[in-house]
Amino acid sequence: MRRRGSGRTAVQRLALLPALLSALLLLLLLPAPGASAAEGGPAVTLSAQQAGKGGEITVKGRGWRPGTLLMMLICGQATPAKGVIGGTNSCANADGRAVTTDKAGAFTKEIPVAEPPVPCPCVVHVATVTGEQATADVVFKVAGHPTAPLPQQTGGGKLAVLATTRLAGDSGLLTWFGAPASRKLVFTVGNLGSAPVKDPVFEIGTAHGVYAPQWEERQWRGTVAPGRKAQIELPVELAAGAHGDYQVSLRYGTKVLAEQPWRVGRPWGVTLFWILLCVVVPAAVFRIGMAVVDKVRPRAATGRPRLARHRPRRRTAAAAPVSTTTTASLPWFTPDSAPSENRPTTKGHS
């Protein structure tokens, strides 16, 4: 009995062996939980966590979209958890660097160490310039730069757009000739929170066609008390010669509050200028060429009409002697044979 039982147990173990091997192989092929979480979003690593002003550090990234333009900045008053509190105004913008990711979404770039305009804690802030918004922050310490606690944020203030946005202003004559078109984005916000919002920083984005909006920060000076509203005007300006259909977006924090279409007319003055240039310049060149030809023309060609004018005079002067000679050559009328009243005849004296 014992031999039969032990034989059955061995057979059962052999039957379970393929299943155990398959489960082990599956566990080996699955990625670790930490690696999958890291691959799910963009990540940044630094060659050094601390450096002084004037040095350089190497920034490496992975997990970004391929072929994306990124901006790298050293910012103060920032942590990876809370982000850059003051926006790019808290960063050393003059010493930032741009980099484009490769086909795998990775990059390697050196950035000079610079002191931000606000105290640390500091981070190396990496954000996309075009396309879908994505950011990554990694802790970095600027040696010798002052450090101060982060500003207190109550978190009770919450802004919301209460009315339809509009673009105020009109294009002038210079815009018709290609000057940058500018407007003011006018909107009304209300503070739905329990704490006042002081000097809020908005972002204005302009998008043309299928391209992603280009965001620029605009700070409004003022305070919106809890339960109050305020009308805000922010300038919006396009590049010189821009025309077509544009989309103006308003963003506060990470939330897009409003979008406003903007149709910009074509600068026909520039087209008219080039048309006139193509007509006036050839005409001026032609006139200059004709003046040059007239200057270098030989003098003999211009003296022929003057000789023709004196020919009739020569013919009149030569005609007089011809008539005198013809009269004198008549044989029957000579000075000796011409009759005269005072001359006596031979018949009278004979």
Tab-separated table of C-alpha atoms in Angstrom, residues 288-302:
chain	number	residue	atom	x	y	z
A	288	ILE	CA	18.069	105.089	-66.715
A	289	GLY	CA	19.231	102.887	-69.600
A	290	MET	CA	17.705	105.204	-72.178
A	291	ALA	CA	19.373	108.211	-70.553
A	292	VAL	CA	22.731	106.426	-70.685
A	293	VAL	CA	22.222	105.527	-74.349
A	294	ASP	CA	21.371	109.149	-75.154
A	295	LYS	CA	24.553	110.321	-73.433
A	296	VAL	CA	26.866	107.938	-75.290
A	297	ARG	CA	25.198	108.424	-78.730
A	298	PRO	CA	27.696	109.838	-81.381
A	299	ARG	CA	27.461	113.607	-82.192
A	300	ALA	CA	27.592	113.088	-86.027
A	301	ALA	CA	24.192	111.467	-86.013
A	302	THR	CA	22.656	114.575	-84.464
